[in-house]
Amino acid sequence: MCARTEHTGVLGCPRSCLHAILSLLQRGCERRSGPVLTQEAPHLAELCYQVIYQLCACSDTSGPTMRYLRTSQDFLYSHLQHLPFILPDAKIAALSQMSWLMKTAAIELRVTSLNRQRSHTQRLLNLLLDDQPHTQHAADGETGMEEETRSVSGFLHFDTVSKVRRKLLSILDAIDFSQKVPELLQLDFFERAQIEQVISNCEHVDKHGHTVCNVKLLHRVLVAEVNALQGRAAIGQRPLLMEEVNSILQQVVERNQVRHSLSAKRHALQSWRELVETLFTACPFDLIPTDERQLIIRDLLLDLHDKVLSEDAAVELMPVVAGAVFTLTANLSHSILSEQQQGAGLEGGASSGFASIANSALHLILRKLLDFILCTGGGFQRLRAHLYGSLLYYLQIAQKPEEPDTLQTDGKSMWERLTAPEDGFSKLQRENLAIIESYGTALMEVVCRDACDGHEIGRMLALAVLNRIISIDRQRQWLLFVCNSGYLRVLVESLRQDDAALQALLTPQPPPLKPLYVYESKMALLMRVAMTGPGAVELLRCGLVAQLVECQVFDMLPESDSHRVFGQRDPSGFIPAPIDLYRQILLPALRLLQVILTSTQHQQGAAQVLHWLIAHSDTIQSILRCQELSMGALQELSMITGIISKTALPGVLKMEPDVNSSTLMEFQGHIGRFQRQCLSLLGRLAGSERVRILKLAEEGAAPGEPADRREEMELAAQQICANVMEYCQTLLLQSSAKAQFSICLFSPSVTEPAAREGPRADLPVPAVPASRVPSLGLVLFLLKNAAADFFRFHQSHQQSLSKLQGLDHLPPEELKELCQALVYGSGGVDKIPSVQRSVLAKRRLVQLINNRAKLLALCSYIVETCLFVLWRHLEYYLLYCTPSDPKDSLLPSTNPFGVLQSSGGRSLGLSQVSRQDLDQLQGDVAASFGDTLQRKLLEVEVIYSQARSRYTFIQVLVRRIRGLLCRPRS
């Protein structure tokens, strides 16, 4: 292999030829003037650099060529140190030389980083990023020990006397962003439009890939046109015609030169961008310390913006600059967030700001970024997509990291909280918003216009920018503009237009998923608008729910695939299965409706959302009857039950205009079916049935996912139970404020769940059919499980808190286990540095703590609502219910309240209650609701409710239920 490489070389180029090329280029590199060939024969030097790059870029020859360049005359280092090449008489050739050399250097950085050749990578970084003067250059192929061991940490010193321009910035200075364009043709004989068409017809792509006009062909065409003229006037004006032809040809030559120049500048700028991106993304992170990395990126961003924002900057260079700005801003955001996670960020409060880069520098970057967005005008939407991405990364810097929910207040008084110093995140966010608002409606107009129309990627990013700015705009200026200018109505009405494209996604051979991504971004923005009361009202006024009612995509529920119930990935590749695509469409709509109900809390919004439920009742009932409780199905049930519980407001049906008696009865029938199906969910999600679901989820998940998937499913299951119990509580309160006039949702029986409390408690509770009235024992069973779950979650919550407080003392095995939930793959955690491993472990612990806090809140709420429902039913059955006489068993009951009723007042067929049933109910509940359970319930209120400064009625309800059970029956 070595002999073959020596004689045949690579790509048919013998090693001797490659050596000859290097020898040509290397002459003069020992002097400060740089390579001689670049000056004496610039086009030949350009060709040599191009050949070297192509050899390095080819996968078959990259390794041998890079090793030969590295060992032979130290090629890259000796040539890079003379950049930029300044050739006044051959500017285009000089730019091309630098382009191929920078591309080769990017490959070298990538290869040495992958091969962990730190010394080679570090030398190149020193050369490119150093801002200190060199006393002397090392001889050809030689480097002193001092230079070899000098690290990047010695680059940035604030000594203005010895500081020099970084090589990366010097190379950027050599690219002239301005470009003189020839003036328009002043024609006396030819038509301008026809001449431009002829010039366009003569254009072709030359050997360098540039689109230029063939001057010789154009000359023949124009001369033939002159020769075709007839008459004396033509003969007399022939000299003038030929003079005008020459002026046309001269301008075409100038145009070709301009295109060559712009192409060379764009190529050089693209090569510079590739070198910078490789430097910040591929090189080892620790070679450039975090603080110095931020300062370097700051300098690069400010210089790029200054050049592209100059008045004479060529618009053809803007797309490349926008891409470079995006990459640099993303790296700046990642660097600052990494610094914050490692504890060196904003801990010092309002005065310290960021540890490495001042807020003033960040503000300057933001202003220049916004100026760049505005200077693009009405066009360049694809270019602005990069700038919107950069703005999102920048705004991410001021996002406060997620904090653990410890369930405890900080113990400070209200005055101390109001007078506390502003933290660094809030300060930077407030200052960012002030800068954004200073641009007024001009910036709002550009962003809103891009969000409503244009290229898909640009629309998605513009929608995300609007979402982010509205989220931090406390004065709601952007929200008012979006509403008052009509852009919000345009977005709402576009949902109906998206319906056909979304329906096409659910076909067996779906088209590209761009409509889905735009739809998700749009729904996220509308959800952000709906989080405020005025925004939710404005969405209702714009007819948002009416548009969703007309969307037929919600009725295209695919058949569930039993093979993918618990989330196995689709083996076909990237495109999800139809059921997953459907959920990606349905869940955002459900979240939006739920946010609207939460923000408005009045009958108008509830009436419109209820109309959406009824319009798509077949789909809603199919989901409520779902037999395969996968993660996606639980998310759907969680959203739908939450919406149903919030639409159960008194007088909602009366809010519908033009509702006659038959329509009202139809609506009541739909509501009754929703009610029965929601109640049937309790039997499926109570106790061991939920344990079985979570066990299947853990067994069916991929490696690295069980913990996350189990937590999500556990949270969704508890949320469904909380929603259903909230629905029951609302129905009871809605029917009557007094128990003797209240409806009854549960039958007076405790037998079914109680049978599972013995040695066979591991068996699942049988699901109650929707046509059958569930018993009070189900409520009592859910109450016990919620109390037991509360203490289990509380213990886990406290353990995670103690681990977070002693994170530095956790054993390596436990750190690895915590990181495993966030890093997929078996060997992923082992490759993570120890510092980053601690950061991931902290993030995982915060995630666990907050998940447990949510579960504790749900369990406490379930306990309280179960006690209320149990108390109202016991109060009716034990105090006001008139038992039926066995003699009158064949007669219809005269008691209108001894039946289960829907919110519409229809009976669901509860059998008549005898005195024996009531006595059995009192005895069974008294046996189940003993002192042990009562102490647990009171302890729940002590542990959670008082710590959260929230008034609850657990103690009052326990006392009332105990009084009812001790009361002798008359």
Tab-separated table of N, CA and C in Angstrom, residues 596-678:
chain	number	residue	atom	x	y	z
A	596	ILE	N	-57.743	28.472	25.866
A	596	ILE	CA	-58.811	29.463	25.708
A	596	ILE	C	-59.825	29.339	26.835
A	597	LEU	N	-60.217	28.115	27.186
A	597	LEU	CA	-61.168	27.918	28.285
A	597	LEU	C	-60.592	28.397	29.608
A	598	THR	N	-59.303	28.187	29.811
A	598	THR	CA	-58.683	28.621	31.065
A	598	THR	C	-58.570	30.139	31.137
A	599	SER	N	-58.284	30.786	30.008
A	599	SER	CA	-58.073	32.232	30.010
A	599	SER	C	-59.376	33.013	30.045
A	600	THR	N	-60.415	32.508	29.342
A	600	THR	CA	-61.663	33.277	29.282
A	600	THR	C	-62.553	33.028	30.492
A	601	GLN	N	-62.807	31.744	30.785
A	601	GLN	CA	-63.647	31.358	31.930
A	601	GLN	C	-65.017	32.028	31.880
A	602	HIS	N	-65.585	32.110	30.689
A	602	HIS	CA	-66.956	32.593	30.613
A	602	HIS	C	-67.732	31.721	29.637
A	603	GLN	N	-69.063	31.900	29.620
A	603	GLN	CA	-69.927	30.971	28.912
A	603	GLN	C	-69.753	31.044	27.403
A	604	GLN	N	-69.386	32.217	26.870
A	604	GLN	CA	-69.262	32.338	25.423
A	604	GLN	C	-68.173	31.412	24.890
A	605	GLY	N	-67.008	31.437	25.546
A	605	GLY	CA	-65.936	30.548	25.114
A	605	GLY	C	-66.291	29.091	25.304
A	606	ALA	N	-66.911	28.742	26.455
A	606	ALA	CA	-67.303	27.363	26.703
A	606	ALA	C	-68.328	26.886	25.688
A	607	ALA	N	-69.259	27.759	25.281
A	607	ALA	CA	-70.271	27.370	24.306
A	607	ALA	C	-69.641	27.064	22.951
A	608	GLN	N	-68.678	27.881	22.536
A	608	GLN	CA	-68.035	27.637	21.248
A	608	GLN	C	-67.214	26.348	21.271
A	609	VAL	N	-66.476	26.120	22.352
A	609	VAL	CA	-65.677	24.902	22.440
A	609	VAL	C	-66.584	23.671	22.519
A	610	LEU	N	-67.695	23.781	23.235
A	610	LEU	CA	-68.643	22.672	23.287
A	610	LEU	C	-69.202	22.372	21.900
A	611	HIS	N	-69.426	23.407	21.108
A	611	HIS	CA	-69.890	23.200	19.742
A	611	HIS	C	-68.834	22.442	18.928
A	612	TRP	N	-67.539	22.717	19.169
A	612	TRP	CA	-66.477	21.970	18.478
A	612	TRP	C	-66.502	20.498	18.897
A	613	LEU	N	-66.708	20.236	20.195
A	613	LEU	CA	-66.775	18.857	20.665
A	613	LEU	C	-67.929	18.106	20.009
A	614	ILE	N	-69.068	18.763	19.904
A	614	ILE	CA	-70.238	18.099	19.328
A	614	ILE	C	-70.069	17.922	17.827
A	615	ALA	N	-69.457	18.907	17.149
A	615	ALA	CA	-69.245	18.797	15.705
A	615	ALA	C	-68.339	17.626	15.360
A	616	HIS	N	-67.405	17.314	16.232
A	616	HIS	CA	-66.493	16.184	16.014
A	616	HIS	C	-66.748	15.100	17.057
A	617	SER	N	-68.010	14.881	17.376
A	617	SER	CA	-68.361	13.961	18.478
A	617	SER	C	-67.946	12.532	18.184
A	618	ASP	N	-68.020	12.115	16.909
A	618	ASP	CA	-67.622	10.739	16.597
A	618	ASP	C	-66.160	10.499	16.947
A	619	THR	N	-65.306	11.470	16.594
A	619	THR	CA	-63.887	11.329	16.921
A	619	THR	C	-63.673	11.363	18.432
A	620	ILE	N	-64.340	12.278	19.124
A	620	ILE	CA	-64.165	12.408	20.574
A	620	ILE	C	-64.602	11.130	21.283
A	621	GLN	N	-65.732	10.569	20.866
A	621	GLN	CA	-66.212	9.351	21.518
A	621	GLN	C	-65.310	8.165	21.196
A	622	SER	N	-64.742	8.124	19.992
A	622	SER	CA	-63.813	7.037	19.665
A	622	SER	C	-62.569	7.100	20.540
A	623	ILE	N	-62.101	8.303	20.776
A	623	ILE	CA	-60.925	8.451	21.643
A	623	ILE	C	-61.263	8.080	23.077
A	624	LEU	N	-62.452	8.501	23.551
A	624	LEU	CA	-62.845	8.175	24.923
A	624	LEU	C	-63.060	6.671	25.112
A	625	ARG	N	-63.401	5.972	24.028
A	625	ARG	CA	-63.602	4.521	24.125
A	625	ARG	C	-62.320	3.739	23.843
A	626	CYS	N	-61.211	4.419	23.653
A	626	CYS	CA	-59.971	3.760	23.249
A	626	CYS	C	-59.609	2.651	24.231
A	627	GLN	N	-59.323	1.469	23.689
A	627	GLN	CA	-58.981	0.317	24.511
A	627	GLN	C	-57.482	0.164	24.725
A	628	GLU	N	-56.683	0.778	23.870
A	628	GLU	CA	-55.226	0.639	23.945
A	628	GLU	C	-54.656	1.932	24.487
A	629	LEU	N	-54.377	1.960	25.770
A	629	LEU	CA	-53.936	3.196	26.426
A	629	LEU	C	-52.423	3.374	26.252
A	630	SER	N	-52.039	3.842	25.081
A	630	SER	CA	-50.641	4.158	24.822
A	630	SER	C	-50.342	5.561	25.332
A	631	MET	N	-49.097	5.989	25.141
A	631	MET	CA	-48.724	7.325	25.571
A	631	MET	C	-49.518	8.388	24.819
A	632	GLY	N	-49.645	8.198	23.497
A	632	GLY	CA	-50.417	9.151	22.710
A	632	GLY	C	-51.877	9.155	23.098
A	633	ALA	N	-52.448	7.963	23.346
A	633	ALA	CA	-53.857	7.897	23.749
A	633	ALA	C	-54.078	8.570	25.099
A	634	LEU	N	-53.159	8.389	26.041
A	634	LEU	CA	-53.293	9.054	27.339
A	634	LEU	C	-53.211	10.572	27.200
A	635	GLN	N	-52.333	11.066	26.319
A	635	GLN	CA	-52.267	12.508	26.093
A	635	GLN	C	-53.576	13.033	25.520
A	636	GLU	N	-54.142	12.297	24.559
A	636	GLU	CA	-55.434	12.715	24.000
A	636	GLU	C	-56.515	12.734	25.072
A	637	LEU	N	-56.580	11.673	25.875
A	637	LEU	CA	-57.602	11.618	26.926
A	637	LEU	C	-57.401	12.721	27.950
A	638	SER	N	-56.155	13.019	28.285
A	638	SER	CA	-55.889	14.081	29.244
A	638	SER	C	-56.415	15.421	28.741
A	639	MET	N	-56.167	15.705	27.454
A	639	MET	CA	-56.635	16.975	26.893
A	639	MET	C	-58.155	17.002	26.771
A	640	ILE	N	-58.738	15.927	26.262
A	640	ILE	CA	-60.185	15.929	26.005
A	640	ILE	C	-60.973	15.982	27.312
A	641	THR	N	-60.581	15.197	28.309
A	641	THR	CA	-61.299	15.250	29.588
A	641	THR	C	-61.146	16.617	30.247
A	642	GLY	N	-59.985	17.253	30.092
A	642	GLY	CA	-59.828	18.603	30.627
A	642	GLY	C	-60.753	19.588	29.949
A	643	ILE	N	-60.908	19.462	28.627
A	643	ILE	CA	-61.808	20.364	27.898
A	643	ILE	C	-63.254	20.112	28.295
A	644	ILE	N	-63.654	18.844	28.392
A	644	ILE	CA	-65.038	18.530	28.762
A	644	ILE	C	-65.353	19.062	30.160
A	645	SER	N	-64.401	18.921	31.089
A	645	SER	CA	-64.651	19.394	32.454
A	645	SER	C	-64.801	20.909	32.511
A	646	LYS	N	-64.103	21.625	31.631
A	646	LYS	CA	-64.165	23.090	31.665
A	646	LYS	C	-65.339	23.651	30.871
A	647	THR	N	-65.968	22.828	30.026
A	647	THR	CA	-67.153	23.305	29.304
A	647	THR	C	-68.441	23.070	30.078
A	648	ALA	N	-68.358	22.412	31.230
A	648	ALA	CA	-69.560	22.108	32.025
A	648	ALA	C	-69.929	23.315	32.880
A	649	LEU	N	-70.290	24.405	32.223
A	649	LEU	CA	-70.722	25.609	32.931
A	649	LEU	C	-72.237	25.739	32.822
A	650	PRO	N	-72.899	26.292	33.855
A	650	PRO	CA	-74.362	26.432	33.788
A	650	PRO	C	-74.769	27.393	32.678
A	651	GLY	N	-75.791	26.994	31.932
A	651	GLY	CA	-76.315	27.853	30.879
A	651	GLY	C	-75.508	27.874	29.611
A	652	VAL	N	-74.604	26.922	29.443
A	652	VAL	CA	-73.769	26.940	28.237
A	652	VAL	C	-74.604	26.692	26.993
A	653	LEU	N	-75.537	25.737	27.069
A	653	LEU	CA	-76.341	25.412	25.893
A	653	LEU	C	-77.222	26.576	25.466
A	654	LYS	N	-77.601	27.426	26.395
A	654	LYS	CA	-78.442	28.571	26.063
A	654	LYS	C	-77.674	29.649	25.306
A	655	MET	N	-76.323	29.561	25.345
A	655	MET	CA	-75.521	30.561	24.641
A	655	MET	C	-75.511	30.330	23.139
A	656	GLU	N	-75.899	29.124	22.693
A	656	GLU	CA	-75.911	28.842	21.261
A	656	GLU	C	-77.089	29.559	20.613
A	657	PRO	N	-76.869	30.334	19.561
A	657	PRO	CA	-77.977	31.045	18.912
A	657	PRO	C	-78.853	30.084	18.108
A	658	ASP	N	-80.129	30.393	18.072
A	658	ASP	CA	-81.092	29.647	17.246
A	658	ASP	C	-81.093	28.157	17.578
A	659	VAL	N	-81.128	27.845	18.855
A	659	VAL	CA	-81.185	26.449	19.279
A	659	VAL	C	-82.645	26.117	19.610
A	660	ASN	N	-83.232	25.240	18.800
A	660	ASN	CA	-84.602	24.831	19.083
A	660	ASN	C	-84.607	23.625	20.009
A	661	SER	N	-85.781	23.139	20.308
A	661	SER	CA	-85.895	22.058	21.293
A	661	SER	C	-85.259	20.763	20.790
A	662	SER	N	-85.434	20.446	19.507
A	662	SER	CA	-84.847	19.213	18.998
A	662	SER	C	-83.320	19.285	18.992
A	663	THR	N	-82.788	20.434	18.600
A	663	THR	CA	-81.331	20.599	18.621
A	663	THR	C	-80.807	20.542	20.043
A	664	LEU	N	-81.552	21.146	20.976
A	664	LEU	CA	-81.140	21.111	22.372
A	664	LEU	C	-81.106	19.686	22.900
A	665	MET	N	-82.081	18.895	22.533
A	665	MET	CA	-82.098	17.490	22.976
A	665	MET	C	-80.927	16.718	22.366
A	666	GLU	N	-80.590	17.035	21.106
A	666	GLU	CA	-79.443	16.374	20.483
A	666	GLU	C	-78.149	16.737	21.207
A	667	PHE	N	-77.985	18.033	21.529
A	667	PHE	CA	-76.804	18.455	22.268
A	667	PHE	C	-76.728	17.772	23.628
A	668	GLN	N	-77.873	17.680	24.309
A	668	GLN	CA	-77.887	17.030	25.612
A	668	GLN	C	-77.542	15.549	25.505
A	669	GLY	N	-77.946	14.919	24.405
A	669	GLY	CA	-77.574	13.524	24.212
A	669	GLY	C	-76.072	13.353	24.050
A	670	HIS	N	-75.443	14.251	23.284
A	670	HIS	CA	-73.982	14.189	23.132
A	670	HIS	C	-73.293	14.412	24.475
A	671	ILE	N	-73.800	15.396	25.235
A	671	ILE	CA	-73.183	15.685	26.525
A	671	ILE	C	-73.337	14.504	27.470
A	672	GLY	N	-74.508	13.843	27.442
A	672	GLY	CA	-74.704	12.671	28.290
A	672	GLY	C	-73.738	11.542	27.945
A	673	ARG	N	-73.479	11.339	26.639
A	673	ARG	CA	-72.530	10.295	26.246
A	673	ARG	C	-71.116	10.657	26.689
A	674	PHE	N	-70.750	11.932	26.539
A	674	PHE	CA	-69.431	12.360	27.026
A	674	PHE	C	-69.294	12.083	28.520
A	675	GLN	N	-70.379	12.363	29.262
A	675	GLN	CA	-70.339	12.186	30.717
A	675	GLN	C	-70.163	10.724	31.086
A	676	ARG	N	-70.920	9.838	30.455
A	676	ARG	CA	-70.830	8.419	30.788
A	676	ARG	C	-69.457	7.853	30.435
A	677	GLN	N	-68.917	8.271	29.288
A	677	GLN	CA	-67.613	7.751	28.890
A	677	GLN	C	-66.494	8.284	29.786
A	678	CYS	N	-66.616	9.537	30.248
A	678	CYS	CA	-65.617	10.056	31.182
A	678	CYS	C	-65.645	9.294	32.499
